[in-house]
PDB file of C-alpha atoms and ligand atoms in Angstrom:
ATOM      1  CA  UNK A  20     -54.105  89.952 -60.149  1.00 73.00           C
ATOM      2  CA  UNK A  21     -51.563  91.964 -58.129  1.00 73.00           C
ATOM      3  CA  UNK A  22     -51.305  95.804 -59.088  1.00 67.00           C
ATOM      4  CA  UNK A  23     -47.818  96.517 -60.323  1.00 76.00           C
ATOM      5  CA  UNK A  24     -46.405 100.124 -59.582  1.00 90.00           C
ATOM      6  CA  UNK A  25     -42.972 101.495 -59.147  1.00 94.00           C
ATOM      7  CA  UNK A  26     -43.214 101.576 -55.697  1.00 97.00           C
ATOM      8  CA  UNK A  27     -42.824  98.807 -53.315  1.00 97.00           C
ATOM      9  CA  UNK A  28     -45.135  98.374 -50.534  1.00 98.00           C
ATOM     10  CA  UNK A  29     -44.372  96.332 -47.224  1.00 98.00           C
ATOM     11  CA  UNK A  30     -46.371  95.237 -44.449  1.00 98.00           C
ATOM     12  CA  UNK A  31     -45.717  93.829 -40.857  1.00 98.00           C
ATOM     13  CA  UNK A  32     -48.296  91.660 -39.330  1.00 98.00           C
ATOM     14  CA  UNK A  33     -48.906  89.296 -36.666  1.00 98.00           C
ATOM     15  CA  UNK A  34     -50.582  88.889 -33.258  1.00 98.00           C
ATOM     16  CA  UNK A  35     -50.749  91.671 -30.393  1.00 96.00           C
ATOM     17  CA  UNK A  36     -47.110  91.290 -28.381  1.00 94.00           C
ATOM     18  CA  UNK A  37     -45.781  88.994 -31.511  1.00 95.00           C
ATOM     19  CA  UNK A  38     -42.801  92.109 -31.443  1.00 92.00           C
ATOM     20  CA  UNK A  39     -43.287  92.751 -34.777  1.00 94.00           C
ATOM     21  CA  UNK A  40     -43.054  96.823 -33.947  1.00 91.00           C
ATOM     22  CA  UNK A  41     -39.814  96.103 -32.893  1.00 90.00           C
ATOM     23  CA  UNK A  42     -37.950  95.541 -35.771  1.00 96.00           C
ATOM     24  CA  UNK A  43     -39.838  98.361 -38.150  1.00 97.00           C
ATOM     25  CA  UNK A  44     -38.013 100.946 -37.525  1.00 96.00           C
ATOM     26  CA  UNK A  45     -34.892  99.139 -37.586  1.00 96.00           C
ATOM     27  CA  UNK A  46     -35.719  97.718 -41.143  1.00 97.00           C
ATOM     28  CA  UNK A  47     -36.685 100.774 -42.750  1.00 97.00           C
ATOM     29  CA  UNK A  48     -33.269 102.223 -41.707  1.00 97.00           C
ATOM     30  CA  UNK A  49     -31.689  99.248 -43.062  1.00 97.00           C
ATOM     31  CA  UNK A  50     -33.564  99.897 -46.313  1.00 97.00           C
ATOM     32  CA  UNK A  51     -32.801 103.027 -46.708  1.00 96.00           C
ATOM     33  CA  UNK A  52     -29.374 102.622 -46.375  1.00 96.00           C
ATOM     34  CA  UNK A  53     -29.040  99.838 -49.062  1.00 96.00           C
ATOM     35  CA  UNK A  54     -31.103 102.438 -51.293  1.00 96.00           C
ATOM     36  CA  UNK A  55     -30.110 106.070 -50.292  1.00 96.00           C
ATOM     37  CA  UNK A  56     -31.919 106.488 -53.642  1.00 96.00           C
ATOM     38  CA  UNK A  57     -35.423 105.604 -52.442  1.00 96.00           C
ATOM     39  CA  UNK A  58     -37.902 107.547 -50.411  1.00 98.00           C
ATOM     40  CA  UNK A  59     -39.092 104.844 -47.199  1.00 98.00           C
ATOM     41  CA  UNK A  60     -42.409 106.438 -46.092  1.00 98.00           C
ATOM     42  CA  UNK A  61     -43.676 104.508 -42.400  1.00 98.00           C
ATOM     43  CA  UNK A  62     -47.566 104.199 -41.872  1.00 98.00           C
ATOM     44  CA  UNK A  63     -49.544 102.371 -39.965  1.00 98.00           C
ATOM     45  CA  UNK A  64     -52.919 100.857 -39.366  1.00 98.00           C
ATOM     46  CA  UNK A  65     -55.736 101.311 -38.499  1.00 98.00           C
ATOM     47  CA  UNK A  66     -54.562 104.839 -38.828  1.00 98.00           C
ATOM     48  CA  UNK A  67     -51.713 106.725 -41.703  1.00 98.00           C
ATOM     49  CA  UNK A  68     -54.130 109.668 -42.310  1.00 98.00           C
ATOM     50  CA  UNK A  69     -55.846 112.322 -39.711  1.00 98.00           C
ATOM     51  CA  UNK A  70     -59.121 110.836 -40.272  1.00 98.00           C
ATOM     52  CA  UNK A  71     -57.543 107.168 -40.116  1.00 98.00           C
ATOM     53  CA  UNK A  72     -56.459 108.321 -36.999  1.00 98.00           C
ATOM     54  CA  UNK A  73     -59.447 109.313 -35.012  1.00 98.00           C
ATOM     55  CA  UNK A  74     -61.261 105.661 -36.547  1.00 98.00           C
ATOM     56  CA  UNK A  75     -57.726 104.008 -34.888  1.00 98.00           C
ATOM     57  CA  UNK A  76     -58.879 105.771 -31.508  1.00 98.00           C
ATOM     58  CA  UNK A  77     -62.575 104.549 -32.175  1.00 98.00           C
ATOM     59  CA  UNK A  78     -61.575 101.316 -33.088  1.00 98.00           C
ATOM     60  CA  UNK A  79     -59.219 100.151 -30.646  1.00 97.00           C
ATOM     61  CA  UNK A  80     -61.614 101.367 -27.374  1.00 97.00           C
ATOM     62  CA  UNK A  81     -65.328 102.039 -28.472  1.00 97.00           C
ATOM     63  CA  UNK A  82     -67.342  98.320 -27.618  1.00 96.00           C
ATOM     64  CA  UNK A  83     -68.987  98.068 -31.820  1.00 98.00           C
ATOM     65  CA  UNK A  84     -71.078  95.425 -33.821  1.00 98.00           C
ATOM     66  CA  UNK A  85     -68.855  93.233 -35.634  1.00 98.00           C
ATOM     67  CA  UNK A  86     -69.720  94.528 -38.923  1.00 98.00           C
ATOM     68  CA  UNK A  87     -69.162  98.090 -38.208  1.00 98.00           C
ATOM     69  CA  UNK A  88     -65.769  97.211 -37.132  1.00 98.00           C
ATOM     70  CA  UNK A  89     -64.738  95.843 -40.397  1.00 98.00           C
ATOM     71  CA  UNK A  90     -66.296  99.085 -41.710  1.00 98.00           C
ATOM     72  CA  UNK A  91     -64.270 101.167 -40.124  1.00 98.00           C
ATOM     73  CA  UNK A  92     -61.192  99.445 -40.451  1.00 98.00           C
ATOM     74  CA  UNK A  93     -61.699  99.921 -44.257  1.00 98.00           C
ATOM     75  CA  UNK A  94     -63.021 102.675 -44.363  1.00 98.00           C
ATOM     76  CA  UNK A  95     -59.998 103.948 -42.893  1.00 98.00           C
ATOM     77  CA  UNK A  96     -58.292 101.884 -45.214  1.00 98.00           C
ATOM     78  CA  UNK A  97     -59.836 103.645 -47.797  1.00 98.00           C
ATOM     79  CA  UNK A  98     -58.523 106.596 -47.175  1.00 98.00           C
ATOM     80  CA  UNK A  99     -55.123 105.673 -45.880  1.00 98.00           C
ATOM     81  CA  UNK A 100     -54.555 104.100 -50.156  1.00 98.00           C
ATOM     82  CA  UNK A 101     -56.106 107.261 -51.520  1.00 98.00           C
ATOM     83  CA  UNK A 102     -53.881 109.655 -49.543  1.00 98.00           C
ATOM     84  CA  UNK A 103     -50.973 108.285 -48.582  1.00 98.00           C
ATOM     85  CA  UNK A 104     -50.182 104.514 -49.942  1.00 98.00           C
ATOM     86  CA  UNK A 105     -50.925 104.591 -53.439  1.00 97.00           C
ATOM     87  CA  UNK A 106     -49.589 108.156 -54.023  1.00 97.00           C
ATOM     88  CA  UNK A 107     -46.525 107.182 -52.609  1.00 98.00           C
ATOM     89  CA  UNK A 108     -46.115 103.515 -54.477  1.00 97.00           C
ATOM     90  CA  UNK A 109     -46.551 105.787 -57.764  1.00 96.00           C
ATOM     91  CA  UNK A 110     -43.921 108.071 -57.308  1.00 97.00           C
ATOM     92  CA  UNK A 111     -41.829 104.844 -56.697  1.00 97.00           C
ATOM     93  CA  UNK A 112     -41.498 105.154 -52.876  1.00 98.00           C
ATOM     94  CA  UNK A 113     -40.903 101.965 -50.575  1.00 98.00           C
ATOM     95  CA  UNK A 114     -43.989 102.536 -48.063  1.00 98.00           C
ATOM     96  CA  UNK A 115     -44.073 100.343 -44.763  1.00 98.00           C
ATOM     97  CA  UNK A 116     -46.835  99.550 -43.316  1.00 98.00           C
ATOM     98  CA  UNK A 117     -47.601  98.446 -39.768  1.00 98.00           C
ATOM     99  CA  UNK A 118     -50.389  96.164 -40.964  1.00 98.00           C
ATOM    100  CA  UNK A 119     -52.712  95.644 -43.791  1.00 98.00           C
ATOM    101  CA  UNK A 120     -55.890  93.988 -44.837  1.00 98.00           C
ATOM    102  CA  UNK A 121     -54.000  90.437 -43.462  1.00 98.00           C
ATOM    103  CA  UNK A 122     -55.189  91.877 -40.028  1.00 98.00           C
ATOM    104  CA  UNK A 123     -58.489  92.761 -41.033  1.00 99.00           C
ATOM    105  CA  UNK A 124     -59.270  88.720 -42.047  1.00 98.00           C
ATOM    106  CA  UNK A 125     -57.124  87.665 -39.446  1.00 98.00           C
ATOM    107  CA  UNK A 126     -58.987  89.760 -36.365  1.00 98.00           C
ATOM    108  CA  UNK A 127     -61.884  90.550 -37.916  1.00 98.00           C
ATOM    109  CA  UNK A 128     -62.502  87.049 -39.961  1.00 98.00           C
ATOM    110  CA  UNK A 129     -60.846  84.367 -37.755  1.00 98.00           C
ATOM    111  CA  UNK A 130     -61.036  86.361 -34.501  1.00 98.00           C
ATOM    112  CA  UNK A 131     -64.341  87.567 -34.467  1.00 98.00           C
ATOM    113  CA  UNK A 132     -66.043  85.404 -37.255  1.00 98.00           C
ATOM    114  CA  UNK A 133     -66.999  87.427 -39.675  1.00 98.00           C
ATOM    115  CA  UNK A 134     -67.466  85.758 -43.264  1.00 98.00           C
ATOM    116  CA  UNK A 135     -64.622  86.080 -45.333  1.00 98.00           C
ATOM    117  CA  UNK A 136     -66.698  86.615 -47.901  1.00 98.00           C
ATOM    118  CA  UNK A 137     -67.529  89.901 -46.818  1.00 98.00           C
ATOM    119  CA  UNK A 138     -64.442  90.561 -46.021  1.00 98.00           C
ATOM    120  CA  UNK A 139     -63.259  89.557 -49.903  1.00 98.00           C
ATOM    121  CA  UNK A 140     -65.941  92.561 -50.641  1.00 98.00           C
ATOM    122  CA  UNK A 141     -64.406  94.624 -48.912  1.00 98.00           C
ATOM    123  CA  UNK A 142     -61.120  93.899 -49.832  1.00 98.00           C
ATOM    124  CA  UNK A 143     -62.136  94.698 -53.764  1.00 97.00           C
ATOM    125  CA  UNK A 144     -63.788  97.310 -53.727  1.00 97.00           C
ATOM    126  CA  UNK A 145     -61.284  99.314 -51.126  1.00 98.00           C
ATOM    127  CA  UNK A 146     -58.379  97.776 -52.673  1.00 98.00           C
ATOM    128  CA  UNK A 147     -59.175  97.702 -56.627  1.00 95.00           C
ATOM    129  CA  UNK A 148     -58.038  99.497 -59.047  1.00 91.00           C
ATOM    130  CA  UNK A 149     -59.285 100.655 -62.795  1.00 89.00           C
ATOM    131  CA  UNK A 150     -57.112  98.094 -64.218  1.00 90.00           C
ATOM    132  CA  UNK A 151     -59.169  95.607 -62.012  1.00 91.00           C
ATOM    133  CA  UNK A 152     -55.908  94.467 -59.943  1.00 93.00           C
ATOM    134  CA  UNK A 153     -55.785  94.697 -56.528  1.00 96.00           C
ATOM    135  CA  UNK A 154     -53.356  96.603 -54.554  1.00 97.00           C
ATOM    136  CA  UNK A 155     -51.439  94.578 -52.047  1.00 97.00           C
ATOM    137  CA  UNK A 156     -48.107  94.830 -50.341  1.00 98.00           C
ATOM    138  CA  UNK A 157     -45.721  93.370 -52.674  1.00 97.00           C
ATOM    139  CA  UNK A 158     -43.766  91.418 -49.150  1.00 98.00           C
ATOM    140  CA  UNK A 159     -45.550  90.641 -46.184  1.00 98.00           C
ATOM    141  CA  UNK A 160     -43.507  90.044 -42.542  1.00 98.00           C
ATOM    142  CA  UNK A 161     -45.766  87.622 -40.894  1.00 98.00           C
ATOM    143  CA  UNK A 162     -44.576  87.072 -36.907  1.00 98.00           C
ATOM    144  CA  UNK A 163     -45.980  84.445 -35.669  1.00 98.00           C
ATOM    145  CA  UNK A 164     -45.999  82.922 -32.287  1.00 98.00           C
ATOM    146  CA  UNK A 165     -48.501  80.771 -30.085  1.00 98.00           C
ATOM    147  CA  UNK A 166     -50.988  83.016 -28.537  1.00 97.00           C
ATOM    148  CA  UNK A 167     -49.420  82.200 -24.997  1.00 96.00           C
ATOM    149  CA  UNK A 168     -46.271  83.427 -25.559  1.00 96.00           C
ATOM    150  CA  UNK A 169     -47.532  86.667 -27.089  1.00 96.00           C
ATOM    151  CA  UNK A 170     -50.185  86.854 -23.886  1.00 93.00           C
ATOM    152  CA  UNK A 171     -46.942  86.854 -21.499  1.00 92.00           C
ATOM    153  CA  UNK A 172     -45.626  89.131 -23.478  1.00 91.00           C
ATOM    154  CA  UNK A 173     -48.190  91.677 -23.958  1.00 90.00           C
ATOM    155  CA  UNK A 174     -48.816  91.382 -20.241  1.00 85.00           C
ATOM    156  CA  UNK A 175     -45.337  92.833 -18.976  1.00 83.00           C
ATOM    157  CA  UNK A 176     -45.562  95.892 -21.569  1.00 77.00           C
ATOM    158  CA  UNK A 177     -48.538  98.016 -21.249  1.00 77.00           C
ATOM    159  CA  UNK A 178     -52.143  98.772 -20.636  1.00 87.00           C
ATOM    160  CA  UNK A 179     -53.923  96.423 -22.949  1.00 93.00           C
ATOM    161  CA  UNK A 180     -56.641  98.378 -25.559  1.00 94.00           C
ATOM    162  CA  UNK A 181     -59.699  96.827 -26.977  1.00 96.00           C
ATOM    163  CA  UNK A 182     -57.948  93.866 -28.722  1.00 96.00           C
ATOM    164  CA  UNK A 183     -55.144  93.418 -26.740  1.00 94.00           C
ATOM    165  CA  UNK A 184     -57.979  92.154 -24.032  1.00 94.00           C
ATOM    166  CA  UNK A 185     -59.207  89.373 -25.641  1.00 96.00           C
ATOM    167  CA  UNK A 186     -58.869  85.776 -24.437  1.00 96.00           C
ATOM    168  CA  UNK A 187     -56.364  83.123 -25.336  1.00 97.00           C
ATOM    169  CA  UNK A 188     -59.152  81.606 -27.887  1.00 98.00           C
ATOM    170  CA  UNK A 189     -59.551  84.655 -29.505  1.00 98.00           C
ATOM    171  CA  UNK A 190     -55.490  85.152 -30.520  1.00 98.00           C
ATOM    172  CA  UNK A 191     -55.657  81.330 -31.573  1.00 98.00           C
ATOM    173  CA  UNK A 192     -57.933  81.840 -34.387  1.00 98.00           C
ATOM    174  CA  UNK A 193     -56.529  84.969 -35.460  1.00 98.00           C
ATOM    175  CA  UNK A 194     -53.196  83.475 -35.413  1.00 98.00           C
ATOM    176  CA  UNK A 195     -54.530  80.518 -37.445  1.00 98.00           C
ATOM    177  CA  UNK A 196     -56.129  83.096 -40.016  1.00 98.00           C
ATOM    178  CA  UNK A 197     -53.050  84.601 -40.379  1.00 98.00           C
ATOM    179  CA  UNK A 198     -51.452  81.119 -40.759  1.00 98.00           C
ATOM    180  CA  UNK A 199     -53.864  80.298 -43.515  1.00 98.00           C
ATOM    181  CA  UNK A 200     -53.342  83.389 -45.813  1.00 98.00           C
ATOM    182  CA  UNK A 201     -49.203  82.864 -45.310  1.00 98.00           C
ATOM    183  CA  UNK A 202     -49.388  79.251 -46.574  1.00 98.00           C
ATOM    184  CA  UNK A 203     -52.406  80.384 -49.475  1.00 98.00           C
ATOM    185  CA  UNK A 204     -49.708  83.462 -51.133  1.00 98.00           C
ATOM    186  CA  UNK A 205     -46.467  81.827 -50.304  1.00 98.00           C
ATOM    187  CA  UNK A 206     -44.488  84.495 -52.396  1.00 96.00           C
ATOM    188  CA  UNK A 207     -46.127  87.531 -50.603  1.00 97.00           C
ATOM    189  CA  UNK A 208     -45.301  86.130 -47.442  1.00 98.00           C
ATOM    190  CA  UNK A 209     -42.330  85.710 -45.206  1.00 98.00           C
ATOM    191  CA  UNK A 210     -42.667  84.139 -42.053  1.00 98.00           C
ATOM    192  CA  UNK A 211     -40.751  85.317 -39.231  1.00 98.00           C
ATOM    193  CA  UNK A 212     -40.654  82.711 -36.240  1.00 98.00           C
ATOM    194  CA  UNK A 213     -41.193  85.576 -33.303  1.00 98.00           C
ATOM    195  CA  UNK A 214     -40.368  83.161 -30.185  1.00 97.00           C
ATOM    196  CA  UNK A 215     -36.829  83.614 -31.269  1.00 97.00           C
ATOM    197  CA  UNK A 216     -34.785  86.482 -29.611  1.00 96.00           C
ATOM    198  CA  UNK A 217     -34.815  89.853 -30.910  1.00 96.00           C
ATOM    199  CA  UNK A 218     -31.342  89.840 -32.179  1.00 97.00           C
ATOM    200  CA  UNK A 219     -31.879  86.183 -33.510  1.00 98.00           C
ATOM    201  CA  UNK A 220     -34.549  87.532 -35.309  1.00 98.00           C
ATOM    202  CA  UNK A 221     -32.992  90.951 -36.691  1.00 97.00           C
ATOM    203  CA  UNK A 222     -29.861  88.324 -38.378  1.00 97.00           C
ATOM    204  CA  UNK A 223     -33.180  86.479 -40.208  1.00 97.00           C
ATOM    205  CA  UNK A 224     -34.279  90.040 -41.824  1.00 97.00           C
ATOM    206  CA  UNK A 225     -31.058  91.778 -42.391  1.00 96.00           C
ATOM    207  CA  UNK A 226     -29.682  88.749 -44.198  1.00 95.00           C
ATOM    208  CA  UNK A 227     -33.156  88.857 -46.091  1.00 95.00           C
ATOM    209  CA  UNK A 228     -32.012  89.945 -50.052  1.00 91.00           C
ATOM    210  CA  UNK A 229     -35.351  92.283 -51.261  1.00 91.00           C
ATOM    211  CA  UNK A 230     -35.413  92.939 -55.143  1.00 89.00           C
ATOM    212  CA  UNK A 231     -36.869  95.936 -55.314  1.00 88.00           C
TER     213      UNK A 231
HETATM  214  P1  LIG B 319     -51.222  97.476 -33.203  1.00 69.03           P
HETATM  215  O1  LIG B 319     -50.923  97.627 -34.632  1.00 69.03           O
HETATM  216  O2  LIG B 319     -50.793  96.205 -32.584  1.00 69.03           O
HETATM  217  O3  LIG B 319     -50.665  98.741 -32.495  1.00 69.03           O
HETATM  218  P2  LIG B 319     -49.999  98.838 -31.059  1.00 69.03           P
HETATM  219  O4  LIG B 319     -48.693  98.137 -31.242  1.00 69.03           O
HETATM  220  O5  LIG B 319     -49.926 100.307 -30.880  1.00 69.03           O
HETATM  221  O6  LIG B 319     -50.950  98.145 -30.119  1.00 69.03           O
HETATM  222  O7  LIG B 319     -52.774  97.676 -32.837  1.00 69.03           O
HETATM  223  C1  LIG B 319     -53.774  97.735 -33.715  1.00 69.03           C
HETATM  224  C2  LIG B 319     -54.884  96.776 -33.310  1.00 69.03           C
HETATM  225  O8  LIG B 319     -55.887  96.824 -34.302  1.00 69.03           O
HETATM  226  C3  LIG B 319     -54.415  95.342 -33.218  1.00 69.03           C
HETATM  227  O9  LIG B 319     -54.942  94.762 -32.035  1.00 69.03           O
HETATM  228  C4  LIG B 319     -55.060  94.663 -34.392  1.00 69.03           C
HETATM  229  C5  LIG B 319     -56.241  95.515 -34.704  1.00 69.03           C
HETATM  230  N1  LIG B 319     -56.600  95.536 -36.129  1.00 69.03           N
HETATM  231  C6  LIG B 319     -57.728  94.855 -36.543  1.00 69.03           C
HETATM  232  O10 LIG B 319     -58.438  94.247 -35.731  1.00 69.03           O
HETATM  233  N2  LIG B 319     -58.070  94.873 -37.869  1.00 69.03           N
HETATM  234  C7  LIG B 319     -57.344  95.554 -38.814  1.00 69.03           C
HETATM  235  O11 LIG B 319     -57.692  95.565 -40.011  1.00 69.03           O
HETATM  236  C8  LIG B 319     -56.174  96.252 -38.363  1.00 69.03           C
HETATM  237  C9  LIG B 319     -55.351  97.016 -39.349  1.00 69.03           C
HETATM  238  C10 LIG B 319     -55.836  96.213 -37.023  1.00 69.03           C
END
């Protein structure tokens, strides 16, 4: 079961150099003009609070085991809901994030194979509530493109970090995780095809009609 609060809480995901960063900015200001009425607050992760920051630094150059990894992502997690997210979603906010737990299964799980299993753990206990739902976003932006492309990509941008150096194989599998969890929520999900040009793209989400 899917926590329902007043807020409405959106997340952009996909594979490193997918060009998914691109377009936040652009959408929140398209939200907020359709609803001068609504507070959009922008986060990210890993990262959102000062703590969450420092574990994004940590996380995305320190070499760690596997399972400390997932740790710290949701740990991070953790405190990003508590402070930020779930404040926010009650006071009926529209809160964008620049990824979610999606990207913990999908770099974590398929990327690095850990069990999802754990992962599921993880995802209750850091994502429960009293009520026993789960908080997740209520829309999901999923840009997807064959690791190649995004490779190219990436590659004419910037100095890669941590995960930005992994191999070909390694994008694959998280692009196939992230696959997997689009096709198993259908509703949450909206799949953006990112080999399309920006501007193609940007006419797919501003003709997008979001009840809030
Ligand atoms: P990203 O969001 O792509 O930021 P930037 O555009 O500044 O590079 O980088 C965050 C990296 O962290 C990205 O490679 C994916 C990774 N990540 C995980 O592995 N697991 C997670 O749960 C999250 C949130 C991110």
């Amino acid at each position: 079961m899917t926590t329902l609060l007043p807020g409405y809480f959106i997340s952009f995901e996909g594979i490193d150099g997918a060009g998914k960063s691109t377009h936040i900015d652009s959408f929140a200001k398209l939200l907020k003009e359709r609803h001068p009425d609504r507070d959009v607050v922008m986060t990210r992760e890993p990262g959102g609070t000062q703590l969450g920051e420092q574990l994004r630094a940590l996380l995305l150059d320190a070499p760690m085991n596997i399972e400390t990894e997932a740790l710290l992502m949701f740990a991070a997690r953790r405190e990003h809901i508590a402070q930020v997210i779930e404040p926010a979603l009650m006071s009926g906010k529209i809160v964008i994030s620049d990824r979610f737990t999606d990207a913990s299964f999908a770099y974590q799980g398929g990327g690095r194979g850990l069990s999802l299993e754990r992962l599921n753990d993880l995802e209750c206990w850091v994502q429960g509530r009293p009520d026993g739902s789960l908080l997740q976003p209520n829309l999901t932006f999923l840009f997807d493109l064959p690791g190649s492309v995004a490779e190219a990509r990436r590659s004419r941008v910037r100095a890669p970090d941590k995960f930005e150096k992994m191999d070909l194989d390694f994008f694959e599998k998280v692009r196939q995780e992230y696959l997997r969890r689009a096709k198993a929520d259908p509703r949450r999900f909206y799949l953006v095809d990112a080999t399309r040009t920006t501007d193609v793209i940007w006419n797919d989400l501003e003709s997008l009609e979001i009840k809030l």
